[in-house]
Amino acid sequence: MATAEIKQHVSTAVRLRLRAAPPPKGPAPRTLSSAPRPPGCRITMRRGVVAPNALTRVPPAVKDSFNTIIEEILMSQLPSTNLIPALLTDAAIYKDGVGLLGVGSIEMPDFEFLTESIAGLGIAGEVDAPVVGHLKSMSVKIKWNTCNPTATSLLAPEAHQLEIYASVQHYDAGSGTYVHQPVKVVCKCPPKKVGIGKMEPGKKMEPETELEVYYLKLWQNGQEMAEVDKFNYIFSVQGKDYLAPVRANLGKDY
């Protein structure tokens, strides 16, 4: 019997489910011995009823491979639990919903807290304490292949909304397959520097555009992971806004 036929036969057996009969009606028995025996359970399937001894009539080839194929089927139905991040497959950047062409690479900003050095009596040394929710200047850098009108349009002294979509490749160590998960970043940023690039025959100009980020929101695999809004006093990580109590103390929660 072919492996595909064996798996199909065993998959049908795996989908069997027990359905217990309802309890008997009437008053509860006074003694255990007088309790009526409940009717036997029956094995049902999504497409009809199967006799309890149905599995005994499985061909011998299926019986020999039963445990192995059952394990393969169950493993194939389990969610990915051991994903190892591997690499970035590709990314795309959009401004106001329009794709930006000619982009060579994008350097995303880092989350770096403002800190203050703490020292004094009762402290064994010195500690750089982070100011909760307060981040240093954040910049996004776009390197272009050549000077182009799209890059020059970012020179306008106003906040530009950029959307970066990326696909990250993970290795599933359990199933031995690759899984692709989405990453999305939305940021609002006015320009800091817009370059024209170098001019050399037969070479890329590689101009660079740098923008100051005052708002950023990050999604990973469809889940909101982080949000920074400096002007509206928001610093959220995995749905928890760590500046909420500070806003309340400052009377900013209207």
Coordinates of N, CA and C in Angstrom, one line a residue:
M1 N 0.8 -1.2 0.0 CA 0.0 0.0 0.0 C 0.9 1.2 0.0
A2 N 0.5 2.2 -0.8 CA 1.3 3.4 -0.9 C 1.3 4.2 0.4
T3 N 2.3 5.0 0.6 CA 2.4 5.8 1.8 C 1.2 6.8 1.9
A4 N 0.9 7.4 0.8 CA -0.2 8.4 0.8 C -1.5 7.7 1.2
E5 N -1.8 6.5 0.7 CA -3.0 5.8 1.1 C -3.0 5.4 2.5
I6 N -1.8 5.0 3.1 CA -1.7 4.7 4.5 C -2.0 5.9 5.3
K7 N -1.4 7.1 5.0 CA -1.7 8.3 5.7 C -3.1 8.7 5.7
Q8 N -3.8 8.5 4.5 CA -5.2 8.9 4.4 C -6.0 8.0 5.3
H9 N -5.7 6.7 5.3 CA -6.5 5.8 6.1 C -6.3 6.1 7.6
V10 N -5.0 6.4 8.0 CA -4.7 6.6 9.4 C -5.3 8.0 9.8
S11 N -5.2 9.0 8.9 CA -5.8 10.3 9.2 C -7.3 10.2 9.5
T12 N -8.0 9.3 8.8 CA -9.4 9.1 9.1 C -9.6 8.6 10.5
A13 N -8.7 7.6 10.9 CA -8.8 7.1 12.2 C -8.5 8.1 13.3
V14 N -7.5 9.0 13.0 CA -7.2 10.0 14.0 C -8.3 11.0 14.3
R15 N -9.1 11.2 13.3 CA -10.2 12.2 13.4 C -11.4 11.6 14.1
L16 N -11.4 10.3 14.5 CA -12.5 9.7 15.3 C -12.6 10.4 16.6
R17 N -13.7 10.5 17.1 CA -13.9 11.1 18.5 C -15.0 10.4 19.2
L18 N -14.9 10.3 20.5 CA -15.8 9.6 21.3 C -17.0 10.5 21.7
R19 N -18.2 10.1 21.7 CA -19.3 10.8 22.1 C -20.1 10.0 23.1
A20 N -20.0 10.4 24.4 CA -20.7 9.7 25.4 C -22.2 9.9 25.4
A21 N -22.9 8.9 25.7 CA -24.4 9.0 25.7 C -24.8 9.8 26.9
P22 N -26.0 10.5 26.8 CA -26.5 11.3 27.9 C -26.9 10.5 29.1
P23 N -26.8 11.0 30.3 CA -27.1 10.3 31.5 C -28.6 9.8 31.5
P24 N -28.9 8.7 32.2 CA -30.3 8.3 32.2 C -31.2 9.2 33.0
K25 N -32.4 9.3 32.5 CA -33.4 10.2 33.1 C -34.0 9.6 34.3
G26 N -34.7 10.4 35.1 CA -35.4 9.9 36.3 C -34.7 10.2 37.6
P27 N -35.2 9.9 38.8 CA -34.6 10.2 40.1 C -33.3 9.4 40.3
A28 N -32.5 10.0 41.1 CA -31.2 9.4 41.3 C -31.4 8.1 42.2
P29 N -30.7 7.0 41.9 CA -30.8 5.8 42.7 C -30.4 6.0 44.2
R30 N -31.0 5.2 45.1 CA -30.7 5.3 46.5 C -29.4 4.7 46.8
T31 N -29.1 3.6 46.1 CA -27.9 2.8 46.4 C -27.1 2.7 45.1
L32 N -25.8 2.4 45.2 CA -25.0 2.2 44.1 C -25.4 1.0 43.3
S33 N -25.8 -0.1 44.0 CA -26.2 -1.3 43.3 C -27.4 -1.1 42.4
S34 N -28.3 -0.2 42.8 CA -29.6 0.0 42.1 C -29.4 1.0 41.0
A35 N -28.2 1.5 40.8 CA -28.0 2.5 39.7 C -28.0 1.8 38.4
P36 N -28.8 2.3 37.4 CA -28.8 1.6 36.1 C -27.5 1.8 35.4
R37 N -27.0 0.9 34.6 CA -25.8 1.0 33.9 C -26.0 2.0 32.7
P38 N -25.1 2.9 32.5 CA -25.2 3.8 31.4 C -25.0 3.0 30.1
P39 N -25.7 3.4 29.0 CA -25.4 2.8 27.7 C -24.0 3.0 27.3
G40 N -23.5 2.1 26.5 CA -22.1 2.1 26.0 C -21.9 3.3 25.1
C41 N -20.6 3.7 25.1 CA -20.2 4.8 24.2 C -20.1 4.3 22.8
R42 N -20.2 5.2 21.9 CA -20.0 4.8 20.5 C -19.0 5.8 19.9
I43 N -18.3 5.3 18.9 CA -17.3 6.1 18.2 C -17.9 6.7 17.0
T44 N -17.8 8.0 16.9 CA -18.4 8.7 15.8 C -17.4 9.5 15.1
M45 N -17.7 9.8 13.8 CA -16.8 10.5 13.0 C -17.6 11.6 12.3
R46 N -16.9 12.6 11.8 CA -17.6 13.8 11.2 C -18.5 13.3 10.1
R47 N -18.2 12.2 9.4 CA -19.0 11.7 8.3 C -19.6 10.4 8.6
G48 N -20.4 10.3 9.7 CA -21.1 9.1 10.0 C -20.6 8.4 11.2
V49 N -21.1 7.2 11.5 CA -20.9 6.4 12.7 C -20.0 5.2 12.3
V50 N -19.0 5.0 13.1 CA -18.1 3.9 12.9 C -18.2 2.9 14.0
A51 N -18.2 1.6 13.7 CA -18.3 0.6 14.7 C -17.1 0.6 15.6
P52 N -17.2 0.2 16.9 CA -16.0 0.2 17.8 C -14.8 -0.7 17.3
N53 N -15.2 -1.7 16.5 CA -14.1 -2.6 16.0 C -13.6 -2.3 14.6
A54 N -13.9 -1.0 14.2 CA -13.5 -0.6 12.9 C -12.0 -0.7 12.7
L55 N -11.3 -0.3 13.7 CA -9.8 -0.2 13.5 C -9.2 -1.6 13.4
T56 N -9.9 -2.7 13.9 CA -9.4 -4.0 13.7 C -9.4 -4.5 12.3
R57 N -10.1 -3.8 11.4 CA -10.2 -4.2 10.0 C -9.3 -3.4 9.2
V58 N -8.4 -2.7 9.8 CA -7.4 -1.9 9.0 C -6.4 -2.9 8.4
P59 N -6.0 -2.7 7.1 CA -5.0 -3.6 6.5 C -3.7 -3.7 7.3
P60 N -3.1 -4.9 7.2 CA -1.8 -5.1 7.9 C -0.8 -4.1 7.7
A61 N -0.7 -3.6 6.4 CA 0.4 -2.6 6.2 C 0.2 -1.3 7.0
V62 N -1.1 -1.0 7.2 CA -1.4 0.2 8.0 C -1.1 0.0 9.5
K63 N -1.4 -1.3 10.0 CA -1.1 -1.6 11.4 C 0.4 -1.4 11.6
D64 N 1.3 -1.9 10.7 CA 2.7 -1.9 10.9 C 3.2 -0.4 11.0
S65 N 2.6 0.5 10.2 CA 3.1 1.9 10.2 C 2.2 2.8 11.0
F66 N 1.3 2.2 11.8 CA 0.3 3.1 12.5 C 1.0 4.1 13.4
N67 N 1.8 3.7 14.3 CA 2.4 4.6 15.3 C 3.2 5.7 14.6
T68 N 4.0 5.3 13.6 CA 4.9 6.3 12.9 C 4.0 7.3 12.2
I69 N 3.0 6.9 11.5 CA 2.2 7.8 10.7 C 1.4 8.7 11.6
I70 N 0.9 8.1 12.7 CA 0.1 8.9 13.7 C 0.9 10.0 14.2
E71 N 2.2 9.8 14.5 CA 3.1 10.8 15.0 C 3.3 11.9 14.0
E72 N 3.5 11.5 12.7 CA 3.7 12.4 11.7 C 2.5 13.3 11.5
I73 N 1.3 12.7 11.5 CA 0.1 13.5 11.3 C -0.1 14.5 12.5
L74 N 0.1 14.0 13.7 CA 0.0 14.9 14.9 C 1.0 16.0 14.9
M75 N 2.2 15.7 14.5 CA 3.2 16.8 14.4 C 2.9 17.8 13.4
S76 N 2.4 17.4 12.3 CA 2.0 18.3 11.2 C 0.9 19.2 11.6
Q77 N 0.1 18.8 12.5 CA -1.1 19.7 13.0 C -0.7 20.6 14.1
L78 N 0.5 20.4 14.7 CA 0.9 21.2 15.8 C 1.4 22.6 15.3
P79 N 1.1 23.7 16.1 CA 1.7 25.0 15.7 C 3.2 25.0 15.9
S80 N 3.8 25.9 15.2 CA 5.2 26.1 15.3 C 5.6 26.6 16.7
T81 N 6.5 25.8 17.4 CA 6.8 26.1 18.8 C 8.2 26.4 19.0
N82 N 9.1 26.1 18.0 CA 10.5 26.3 18.2 C 11.1 27.0 17.0
L83 N 10.6 28.3 16.8 CA 11.1 29.1 15.7 C 12.4 29.8 16.0
I84 N 13.3 29.7 15.1 CA 14.6 30.3 15.2 C 14.7 31.4 14.2
P85 N 14.8 32.7 14.6 CA 14.9 33.8 13.6 C 16.2 33.6 12.8
A86 N 16.0 33.7 11.5 CA 17.2 33.5 10.6 C 17.7 34.7 9.9
L87 N 16.8 35.3 9.1 CA 17.2 36.5 8.3 C 16.0 37.3 7.8
L88 N 16.4 38.4 7.3 CA 15.4 39.3 6.6 C 15.3 38.9 5.1
T89 N 14.1 38.4 4.7 CA 14.0 38.0 3.3 C 14.0 39.3 2.4
D90 N 13.1 40.3 2.7 CA 13.1 41.5 1.9 C 12.3 42.5 2.7
A91 N 12.3 43.8 2.2 CA 11.5 44.8 2.8 C 11.1 45.8 1.8
A92 N 10.1 46.6 2.1 CA 9.6 47.7 1.2 C 9.2 48.8 2.0
I93 N 9.4 50.0 1.5 CA 9.1 51.3 2.2 C 8.1 52.1 1.4
Y94 N 7.1 52.7 2.1 CA 6.1 53.5 1.4 C 6.0 54.8 2.1
K95 N 5.7 55.8 1.3 CA 5.4 57.2 1.9 C 3.9 57.5 1.5
D96 N 3.1 57.7 2.5 CA 1.7 58.0 2.2 C 1.0 56.9 1.3
G97 N 1.4 55.7 1.5 CA 0.8 54.6 0.7 C 1.4 54.4 -0.7
V98 N 2.4 55.2 -1.0 CA 3.1 55.0 -2.3 C 4.5 54.5 -2.1
G99 N 4.8 53.4 -2.9 CA 6.1 52.8 -2.7 C 7.3 53.7 -3.2
L100 N 8.3 53.7 -2.4 CA 9.5 54.4 -2.7 C 10.5 53.5 -3.5
L101 N 10.8 53.9 -4.7 CA 11.7 53.1 -5.6 C 13.1 53.6 -5.5
G102 N 14.0 52.7 -5.8 CA 15.4 53.1 -5.8 C 16.1 53.1 -4.4
V103 N 15.4 52.4 -3.4 CA 16.0 52.4 -2.1 C 17.0 51.3 -2.0
G104 N 18.2 51.6 -1.5 CA 19.2 50.5 -1.3 C 19.1 49.8 0.0
S105 N 19.0 50.6 1.1 CA 18.8 50.0 2.4 C 18.2 51.0 3.3
I106 N 17.7 50.5 4.5 CA 17.1 51.3 5.5 C 17.7 51.0 6.8
E107 N 18.1 52.0 7.6 CA 18.6 51.8 8.9 C 17.6 52.3 9.9
M108 N 17.0 51.4 10.7 CA 16.0 51.7 11.6 C 16.5 52.3 12.9
P109 N 15.8 53.1 13.6 CA 16.3 53.7 14.8 C 16.4 52.8 16.0
D110 N 17.2 53.1 17.0 CA 17.3 52.3 18.2 C 16.5 53.0 19.3
F111 N 16.0 52.2 20.2 CA 15.3 52.7 21.4 C 16.4 52.8 22.5
E112 N 16.7 54.1 22.8 CA 17.8 54.3 23.8 C 17.2 55.3 24.8
F113 N 17.2 54.9 26.1 CA 16.6 55.8 27.1 C 17.5 56.9 27.5
L114 N 16.9 58.0 27.9 CA 17.7 59.0 28.7 C 18.0 58.5 30.0
T115 N 19.2 58.7 30.5 CA 19.7 58.2 31.7 C 20.3 59.3 32.6
E116 N 20.3 59.1 33.9 CA 20.9 60.0 34.8 C 21.7 59.1 35.8
S117 N 22.9 59.6 36.0 CA 23.8 58.8 36.9 C 23.4 59.1 38.4
I118 N 23.2 58.0 39.1 CA 22.8 58.0 40.5 C 23.9 57.5 41.4
A119 N 24.2 58.2 42.4 CA 25.2 57.8 43.3 C 24.9 58.5 44.7
G120 N 25.4 57.9 45.7 CA 25.2 58.5 47.0 C 25.2 57.5 48.2
L121 N 24.8 58.0 49.3 CA 24.8 57.1 50.5 C 23.9 55.9 50.3
G122 N 24.3 54.8 50.7 CA 23.5 53.6 50.6 C 23.5 52.9 49.2
I123 N 24.3 53.5 48.3 CA 24.4 52.9 46.9 C 25.8 52.5 46.7
A124 N 26.0 51.2 46.4 CA 27.4 50.7 46.2 C 27.9 51.0 44.8
G125 N 28.3 52.2 44.7 CA 28.8 52.6 43.4 C 27.9 53.6 42.7
E126 N 27.8 53.5 41.3 CA 27.1 54.4 40.5 C 26.2 53.6 39.6
V127 N 25.0 54.2 39.3 CA 24.0 53.5 38.5 C 23.5 54.5 37.5
D128 N 23.4 54.2 36.2 CA 22.8 55.0 35.2 C 21.3 54.6 35.2
A129 N 20.5 55.4 35.8 CA 19.1 55.1 35.9 C 18.3 55.6 34.6
P130 N 17.6 54.8 33.9 CA 16.8 55.2 32.8 C 15.6 56.1 33.2
V131 N 15.3 57.1 32.4 CA 14.0 57.8 32.6 C 12.9 57.1 31.9
V132 N 12.0 56.6 32.6 CA 10.9 55.7 32.0 C 10.2 56.4 30.9
G133 N 10.2 55.8 29.7 CA 9.4 56.4 28.6 C 10.0 57.5 27.9
H134 N 11.2 57.9 28.3 CA 11.9 59.1 27.7 C 13.1 58.6 26.9
L135 N 13.0 58.7 25.6 CA 14.0 58.2 24.7 C 14.9 59.3 24.1
K136 N 16.1 59.0 23.7 CA 17.0 59.9 23.1 C 16.5 60.1 21.6
S137 N 17.1 61.0 20.9 CA 16.8 61.3 19.5 C 16.8 60.0 18.7
M138 N 15.8 59.8 17.9 CA 15.7 58.6 17.1 C 15.7 59.1 15.6
S139 N 16.5 58.4 14.8 CA 16.6 58.7 13.4 C 16.4 57.5 12.5
V140 N 15.8 57.7 11.4 CA 15.7 56.6 10.3 C 16.5 57.1 9.2
K141 N 17.4 56.2 8.6 CA 18.3 56.6 7.5 C 17.9 55.7 6.3
I142 N 17.8 56.4 5.2 CA 17.4 55.7 3.9 C 18.6 56.0 3.0
K143 N 19.2 54.9 2.5 CA 20.2 55.0 1.5 C 19.7 54.7 0.1
W144 N 19.9 55.6 -0.8 CA 19.3 55.4 -2.2 C 20.4 55.0 -3.1
N145 N 20.0 54.4 -4.3 CA 21.0 54.0 -5.3 C 21.5 55.3 -6.0
T146 N 20.5 56.2 -6.4 CA 20.9 57.4 -7.0 C 20.0 58.5 -6.5
C147 N 20.4 59.8 -6.9 CA 19.6 60.9 -6.6 C 18.3 60.8 -7.4
N148 N 17.2 61.0 -6.8 CA 15.9 60.9 -7.5 C 14.9 61.8 -6.9
P149 N 13.8 62.1 -7.7 CA 12.7 63.0 -7.2 C 12.1 62.6 -5.9
T150 N 11.9 61.2 -5.7 CA 11.3 60.7 -4.5 C 12.1 61.1 -3.3
A151 N 13.4 60.9 -3.4 CA 14.3 61.2 -2.3 C 14.3 62.7 -2.0
T152 N 14.3 63.5 -3.1 CA 14.3 65.0 -2.9 C 13.0 65.5 -2.3
S153 N 11.8 64.8 -2.5 CA 10.6 65.2 -1.9 C 10.6 65.1 -0.4
L154 N 11.4 64.3 0.1 CA 11.5 64.2 1.6 C 12.2 65.4 2.2
L155 N 12.7 66.3 1.4 CA 13.4 67.5 1.9 C 12.3 68.5 2.4
A156 N 11.1 68.3 2.0 CA 10.0 69.3 2.5 C 10.0 69.3 4.0
P157 N 10.1 70.5 4.6 CA 10.1 70.6 6.1 C 8.8 70.4 6.8
E158 N 8.4 69.1 6.7 CA 7.1 68.7 7.4 C 7.3 67.2 7.8
A159 N 6.3 66.8 8.6 CA 6.4 65.4 9.0 C 5.9 64.5 7.9
H160 N 6.7 63.5 7.6 CA 6.4 62.5 6.5 C 6.0 61.2 7.2
Q161 N 5.0 60.6 6.8 CA 4.6 59.2 7.3 C 5.2 58.2 6.4
L162 N 6.0 57.4 7.0 CA 6.7 56.3 6.3 C 6.2 54.9 6.9
E163 N 5.9 54.0 6.0 CA 5.5 52.6 6.4 C 6.5 51.6 5.8
I164 N 7.1 50.8 6.7 CA 8.1 49.8 6.3 C 7.5 48.5 6.5
Y165 N 7.4 47.7 5.5 CA 7.0 46.3 5.6 C 8.2 45.4 5.3
A166 N 8.3 44.3 6.1 CA 9.4 43.4 6.0 C 8.9 42.0 6.2
S167 N 9.6 41.0 5.6 CA 9.3 39.6 5.8 C 10.6 39.0 6.4
V168 N 10.4 38.4 7.6 CA 11.5 37.8 8.3 C 11.4 36.2 8.2
Q169 N 12.4 35.6 7.9 CA 12.5 34.1 7.7 C 12.9 33.5 9.0
H170 N 12.1 32.5 9.5 CA 12.4 31.7 10.7 C 12.6 30.3 10.3
Y171 N 13.4 29.6 11.1 CA 13.6 28.1 10.9 C 12.8 27.4 12.0
D172 N 11.9 26.5 11.6 CA 11.2 25.7 12.5 C 12.0 24.4 12.8
A173 N 12.6 24.4 14.0 CA 13.5 23.3 14.3 C 12.7 22.0 14.5
G174 N 11.4 22.1 14.8 CA 10.6 21.0 15.1 C 10.2 20.3 13.8
S175 N 9.8 21.0 12.8 CA 9.3 20.4 11.5 C 10.4 20.5 10.4
G176 N 11.4 21.2 10.7 CA 12.5 21.3 9.6 C 12.1 22.1 8.4
T177 N 11.2 23.1 8.6 CA 10.7 23.9 7.5 C 11.0 25.4 7.9
Y178 N 10.9 26.3 6.9 CA 11.0 27.7 7.0 C 9.7 28.4 7.1
V179 N 9.6 29.3 8.0 CA 8.3 30.1 8.3 C 8.6 31.5 8.1
H180 N 7.7 32.2 7.3 CA 7.9 33.6 7.1 C 6.9 34.4 7.8
Q181 N 7.3 35.4 8.6 CA 6.5 36.2 9.4 C 6.6 37.7 9.1
P182 N 5.5 38.5 9.1 CA 5.6 39.9 8.7 C 6.1 40.8 9.9
V183 N 6.7 41.9 9.5 CA 7.1 42.9 10.4 C 6.7 44.2 9.8
K184 N 6.1 45.1 10.5 CA 5.6 46.4 10.0 C 6.0 47.5 11.0
V185 N 6.5 48.6 10.4 CA 6.9 49.8 11.2 C 6.3 51.0 10.6
V186 N 5.6 51.8 11.4 CA 5.0 53.1 10.9 C 5.7 54.2 11.7
C187 N 6.2 55.2 11.0 CA 6.9 56.3 11.8 C 6.5 57.6 11.1
K188 N 6.5 58.6 11.9 CA 6.3 60.0 11.4 C 7.5 60.8 11.7
C189 N 8.1 61.4 10.7 CA 9.4 62.0 10.9 C 9.6 63.2 9.9
P190 N 10.1 64.3 10.4 CA 10.5 65.4 9.5 C 12.0 65.2 9.1
P191 N 12.4 65.8 8.1 CA 13.8 65.6 7.6 C 14.8 66.3 8.4
K192 N 16.0 65.6 8.5 CA 17.2 66.2 9.2 C 18.3 66.5 8.1
K193 N 18.4 65.5 7.2 CA 19.4 65.7 6.2 C 19.0 64.9 4.9
V194 N 19.2 65.5 3.8 CA 18.9 64.9 2.5 C 20.1 65.1 1.6
G195 N 20.7 64.0 1.2 CA 22.0 64.1 0.4 C 21.7 63.9 -1.1
I196 N 22.7 64.4 -1.8 CA 22.7 64.2 -3.3 C 23.5 63.0 -3.7
G197 N 24.5 62.7 -3.0 CA 25.4 61.6 -3.2 C 26.6 61.9 -4.0
K198 N 27.4 60.9 -4.3 CA 28.7 61.1 -5.0 C 28.5 60.8 -6.5
M199 N 29.3 61.5 -7.3 CA 29.2 61.3 -8.7 C 30.5 60.6 -9.3
E200 N 30.4 59.4 -9.7 CA 31.5 58.6 -10.2 C 31.0 57.8 -11.4
P201 N 31.6 57.8 -12.5 CA 31.1 57.1 -13.7 C 30.9 55.6 -13.4
G202 N 29.8 55.1 -13.8 CA 29.5 53.7 -13.7 C 29.3 53.2 -12.3
K203 N 29.1 54.1 -11.3 CA 28.9 53.8 -9.9 C 27.6 54.3 -9.4
K204 N 27.1 53.7 -8.3 CA 25.9 54.2 -7.6 C 26.3 55.5 -6.9
M205 N 25.3 56.4 -6.8 CA 25.6 57.7 -6.1 C 25.4 57.6 -4.6
E206 N 24.6 56.7 -4.2 CA 24.4 56.4 -2.8 C 24.1 57.6 -1.9
P207 N 23.2 58.5 -2.3 CA 22.8 59.6 -1.4 C 22.0 59.0 -0.1
E208 N 22.1 59.7 0.9 CA 21.4 59.3 2.2 C 20.5 60.3 2.7
T209 N 19.3 59.9 3.1 CA 18.3 60.8 3.7 C 18.1 60.4 5.2
E210 N 18.2 61.3 6.1 CA 18.0 61.1 7.5 C 16.9 61.9 8.0
L211 N 16.0 61.2 8.7 CA 14.8 61.9 9.3 C 14.7 61.6 10.8
E212 N 14.2 62.6 11.5 CA 14.0 62.5 12.9 C 12.6 61.9 13.2
V213 N 12.7 60.8 14.0 CA 11.4 60.1 14.3 C 10.9 60.5 15.7
Y214 N 9.6 61.1 15.6 CA 9.0 61.4 16.9 C 7.8 60.5 17.2
Y215 N 7.4 59.7 16.2 CA 6.4 58.7 16.4 C 6.8 57.4 15.7
L216 N 6.6 56.3 16.4 CA 7.0 55.0 15.8 C 6.1 53.9 16.4
K217 N 5.6 53.0 15.6 CA 4.8 51.9 16.0 C 5.3 50.6 15.3
L218 N 5.5 49.6 16.1 CA 6.1 48.3 15.6 C 5.1 47.2 15.8
W219 N 4.9 46.4 14.7 CA 4.2 45.2 14.8 C 5.1 44.0 14.4
Q220 N 5.0 42.9 15.1 CA 5.7 41.7 14.7 C 4.7 40.5 14.6
N221 N 4.6 39.9 13.5 CA 3.7 38.8 13.2 C 2.3 39.2 13.6
G222 N 1.9 40.4 13.2 CA 0.5 40.9 13.5 C 0.3 41.4 14.9
Q223 N 1.2 41.3 15.8 CA 1.0 41.7 17.2 C 1.7 43.1 17.4
E224 N 1.0 44.0 18.1 CA 1.6 45.3 18.4 C 2.6 45.1 19.5
M225 N 3.8 45.5 19.2 CA 4.9 45.2 20.1 C 5.4 46.5 20.8
A226 N 5.4 47.6 20.1 CA 5.9 48.9 20.7 C 5.3 50.1 20.0
E227 N 5.1 51.1 20.8 CA 4.6 52.4 20.3 C 5.2 53.5 21.1
V228 N 5.8 54.5 20.3 CA 6.4 55.7 20.9 C 5.8 56.9 20.3
D229 N 5.2 57.7 21.1 CA 4.7 59.0 20.6 C 5.1 60.1 21.6
K230 N 6.2 60.8 21.2 CA 6.8 61.7 22.1 C 6.0 62.9 22.4
F231 N 5.3 63.4 21.5 CA 4.5 64.6 21.7 C 3.2 64.3 22.4
N232 N 2.7 63.1 22.3 CA 1.4 62.8 23.1 C 1.7 61.9 24.3
Y233 N 3.0 61.8 24.7 CA 3.4 61.2 26.0 C 3.0 59.8 26.1
I234 N 3.3 59.0 25.1 CA 2.9 57.6 25.0 C 4.2 56.7 24.9
F235 N 4.4 55.7 25.7 CA 5.4 54.8 25.5 C 4.9 53.4 25.9
S236 N 4.5 52.6 24.9 CA 3.8 51.4 25.1 C 4.6 50.2 24.6
V237 N 4.7 49.1 25.4 CA 5.4 47.9 25.1 C 4.5 46.7 25.3
Q238 N 4.2 46.0 24.2 CA 3.3 44.9 24.2 C 1.9 45.2 24.9
G239 N 1.4 46.4 24.6 CA 0.1 46.8 25.1 C 0.1 47.5 26.4
K240 N 1.2 47.6 27.1 CA 1.2 48.3 28.4 C 1.9 49.6 28.2
D241 N 1.2 50.7 28.5 CA 1.7 52.1 28.4 C 2.3 52.5 29.7
Y242 N 3.6 52.6 29.7 CA 4.4 52.9 30.9 C 4.4 54.3 31.3
L243 N 3.9 55.2 30.4 CA 3.7 56.6 30.7 C 2.3 57.0 31.2
A244 N 1.4 56.0 31.2 CA 0.0 56.3 31.6 C 0.0 56.9 33.1
P245 N 0.7 56.3 34.0 CA 0.6 56.9 35.4 C 1.3 58.3 35.4
V246 N 2.3 58.5 34.6 CA 2.9 59.8 34.6 C 2.0 60.8 34.0
R247 N 1.3 60.5 32.9 CA 0.3 61.4 32.3 C -0.8 61.8 33.3
A248 N -1.2 60.8 34.1 CA -2.2 61.1 35.1 C -1.7 62.0 36.2
N249 N -0.4 61.8 36.6 CA 0.1 62.7 37.6 C 0.3 64.1 37.0
L250 N 0.5 64.3 35.7 CA 0.7 65.6 35.1 C -0.6 66.2 34.7
G251 N -1.7 65.5 34.9 CA -3.0 66.1 34.4 C -3.2 66.0 32.9
K252 N -2.5 65.1 32.3 CA -2.6 65.0 30.8 C -3.7 64.0 30.3
D253 N -4.3 63.2 31.2 CA -5.3 62.3 30.8 C -6.7 63.1 30.8
Y254 N -7.0 63.6 29.7 CA -8.3 64.4 29.6 C -9.5 63.5 29.4

